mmCIF file of C-alpha atoms in Angstrom:
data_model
loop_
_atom_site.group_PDB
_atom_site.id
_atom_site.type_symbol
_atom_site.label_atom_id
_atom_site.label_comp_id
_atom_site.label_asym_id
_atom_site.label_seq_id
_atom_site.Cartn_x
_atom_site.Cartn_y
_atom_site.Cartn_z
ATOM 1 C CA UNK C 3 13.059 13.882 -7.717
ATOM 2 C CA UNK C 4 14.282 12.686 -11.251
ATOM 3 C CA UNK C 5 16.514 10.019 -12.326
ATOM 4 C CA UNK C 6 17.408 8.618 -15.423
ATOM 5 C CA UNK C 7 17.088 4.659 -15.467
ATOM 6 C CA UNK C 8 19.813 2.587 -16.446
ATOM 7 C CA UNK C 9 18.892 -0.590 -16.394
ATOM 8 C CA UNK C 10 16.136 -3.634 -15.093
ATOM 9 C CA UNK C 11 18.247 -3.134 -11.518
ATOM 10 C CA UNK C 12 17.640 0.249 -10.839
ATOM 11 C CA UNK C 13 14.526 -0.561 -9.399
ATOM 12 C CA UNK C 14 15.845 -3.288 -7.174
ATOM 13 C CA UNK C 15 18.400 -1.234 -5.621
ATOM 14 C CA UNK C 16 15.746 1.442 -5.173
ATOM 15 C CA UNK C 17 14.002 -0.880 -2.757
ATOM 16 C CA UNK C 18 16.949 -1.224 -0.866
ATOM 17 C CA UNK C 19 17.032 2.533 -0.330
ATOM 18 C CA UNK C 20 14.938 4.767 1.787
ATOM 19 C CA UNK C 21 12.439 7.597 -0.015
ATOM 20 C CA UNK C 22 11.601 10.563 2.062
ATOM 21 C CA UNK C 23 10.399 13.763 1.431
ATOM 22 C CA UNK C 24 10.565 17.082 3.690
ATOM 23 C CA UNK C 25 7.780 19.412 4.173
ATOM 24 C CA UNK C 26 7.655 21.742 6.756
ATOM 25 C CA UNK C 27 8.816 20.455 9.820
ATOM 26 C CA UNK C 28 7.157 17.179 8.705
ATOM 27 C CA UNK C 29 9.112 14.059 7.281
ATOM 28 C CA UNK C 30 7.080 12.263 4.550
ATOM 29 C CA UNK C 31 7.756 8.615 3.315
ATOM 30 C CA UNK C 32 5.873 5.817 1.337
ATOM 31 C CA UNK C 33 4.324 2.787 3.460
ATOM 32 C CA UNK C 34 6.909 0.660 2.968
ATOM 33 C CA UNK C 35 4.764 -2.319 1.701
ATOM 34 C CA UNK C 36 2.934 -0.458 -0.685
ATOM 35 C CA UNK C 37 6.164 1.196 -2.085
ATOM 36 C CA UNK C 38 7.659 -2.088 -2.722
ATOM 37 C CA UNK C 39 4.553 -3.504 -4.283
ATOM 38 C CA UNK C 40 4.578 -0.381 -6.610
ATOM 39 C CA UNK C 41 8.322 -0.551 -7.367
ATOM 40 C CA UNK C 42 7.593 -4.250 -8.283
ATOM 41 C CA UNK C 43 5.250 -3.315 -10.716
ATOM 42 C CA UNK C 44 7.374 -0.304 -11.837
ATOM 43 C CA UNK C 45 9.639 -2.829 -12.705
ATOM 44 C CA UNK C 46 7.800 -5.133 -14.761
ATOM 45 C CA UNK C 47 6.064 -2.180 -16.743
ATOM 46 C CA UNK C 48 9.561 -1.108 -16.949
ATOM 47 C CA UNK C 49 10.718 -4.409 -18.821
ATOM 48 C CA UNK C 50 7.241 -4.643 -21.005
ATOM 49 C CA UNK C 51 7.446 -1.201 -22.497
ATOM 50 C CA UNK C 52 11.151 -1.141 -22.938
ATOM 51 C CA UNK C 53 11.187 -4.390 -25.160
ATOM 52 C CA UNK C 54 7.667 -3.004 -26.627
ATOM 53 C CA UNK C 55 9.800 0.035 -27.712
ATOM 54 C CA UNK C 56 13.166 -1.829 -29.111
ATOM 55 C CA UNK C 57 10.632 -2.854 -31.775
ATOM 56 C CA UNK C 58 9.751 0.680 -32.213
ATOM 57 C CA UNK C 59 13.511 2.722 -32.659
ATOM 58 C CA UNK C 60 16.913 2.139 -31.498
ATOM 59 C CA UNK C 61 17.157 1.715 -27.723
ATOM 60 C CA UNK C 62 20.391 3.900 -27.321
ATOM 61 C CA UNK C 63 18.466 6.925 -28.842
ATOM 62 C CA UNK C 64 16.046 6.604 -25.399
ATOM 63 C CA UNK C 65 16.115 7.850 -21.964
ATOM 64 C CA UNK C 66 14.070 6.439 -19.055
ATOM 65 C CA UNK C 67 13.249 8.299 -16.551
ATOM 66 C CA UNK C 68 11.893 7.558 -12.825
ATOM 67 C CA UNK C 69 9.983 10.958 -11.233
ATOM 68 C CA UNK C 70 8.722 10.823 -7.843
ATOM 69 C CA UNK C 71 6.917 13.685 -6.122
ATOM 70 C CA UNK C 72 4.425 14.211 -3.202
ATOM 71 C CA UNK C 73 0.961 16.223 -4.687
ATOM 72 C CA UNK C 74 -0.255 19.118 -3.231
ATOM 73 C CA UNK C 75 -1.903 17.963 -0.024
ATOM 74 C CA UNK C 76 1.484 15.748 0.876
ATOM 75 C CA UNK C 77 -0.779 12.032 1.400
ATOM 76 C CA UNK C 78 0.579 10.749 -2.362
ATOM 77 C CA UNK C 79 3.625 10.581 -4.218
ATOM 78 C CA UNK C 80 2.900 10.558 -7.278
ATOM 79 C CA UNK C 81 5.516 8.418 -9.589
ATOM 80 C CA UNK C 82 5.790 8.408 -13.067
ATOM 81 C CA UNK C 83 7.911 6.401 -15.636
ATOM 82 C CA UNK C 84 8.794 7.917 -19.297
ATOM 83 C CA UNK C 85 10.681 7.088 -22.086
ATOM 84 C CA UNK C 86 11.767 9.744 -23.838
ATOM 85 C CA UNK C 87 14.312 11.014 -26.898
ATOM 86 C CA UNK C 88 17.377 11.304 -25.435
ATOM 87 C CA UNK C 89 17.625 14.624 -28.053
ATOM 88 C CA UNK C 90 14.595 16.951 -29.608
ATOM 89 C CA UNK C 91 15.698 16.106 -33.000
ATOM 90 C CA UNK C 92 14.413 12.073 -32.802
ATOM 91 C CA UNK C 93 11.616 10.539 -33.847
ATOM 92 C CA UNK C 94 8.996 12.368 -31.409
ATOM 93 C CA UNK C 95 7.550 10.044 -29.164
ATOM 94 C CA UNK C 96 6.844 9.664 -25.245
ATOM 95 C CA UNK C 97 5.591 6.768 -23.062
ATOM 96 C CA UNK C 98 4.748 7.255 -19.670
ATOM 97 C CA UNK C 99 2.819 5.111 -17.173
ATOM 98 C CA UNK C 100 1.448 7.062 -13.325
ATOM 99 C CA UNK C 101 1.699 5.559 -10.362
ATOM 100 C CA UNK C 102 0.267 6.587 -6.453
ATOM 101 C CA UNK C 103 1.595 5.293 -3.444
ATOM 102 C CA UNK C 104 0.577 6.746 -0.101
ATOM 103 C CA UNK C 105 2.654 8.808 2.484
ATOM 104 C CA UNK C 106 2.728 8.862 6.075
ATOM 105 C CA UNK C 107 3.846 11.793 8.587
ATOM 106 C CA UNK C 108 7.169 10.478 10.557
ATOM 107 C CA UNK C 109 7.104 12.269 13.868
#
């Protein structure tokens, strides 16, 4: 799953939301403590590198983007945060950060 970040309060209404993922006949979703703990430091990283980067080039030329997506043997979702061009034609640059939280089966 993709989404394109619009602002520092994305992340807070993601934690009000519920993250699952459907494999099978299994139902996957982050512990709940260490998904908030991650999304907490999503955020922060989220703030740093976004006033790092209005140093850098105009803001409004930039898309951030929030990926989430369970590896191959379904116990991590793997998260990832990117700024990137909003077209091909900018100023080429990327800057991404990883993140792991754990899954558990839902019966």
């Amino acid at each position: 799953m993709q989404l394109t970040v619009p602002n520092k309060h994305f992340f807070k209404r993601l934690k009000q939301g519920n993250v699952f993922f459907l494999k099978d006949t299994m139902v996957l979703v982050p512990y709940p403590e260490d998904y908030t703990q991650t999304l907490d430091l999503i955020s922060l990283d989220y703030q740093i590198m976004r006033d790092e980067l209005a140093t850098q080039t105009d803001l409004t030329k930039v898309n951030c983007v929030y990926q989430i997506d369970p590896d191959a043997d379904m116990a991590v979702a793997d998260i990832k945060l990117q700024f990137v061009p909003k077209t091909a034609g900018e100023k080429e640059f990327q800057i991404e950060k990883s993140y792991h939280v754990f899954l558990d089966n839902v019966d």
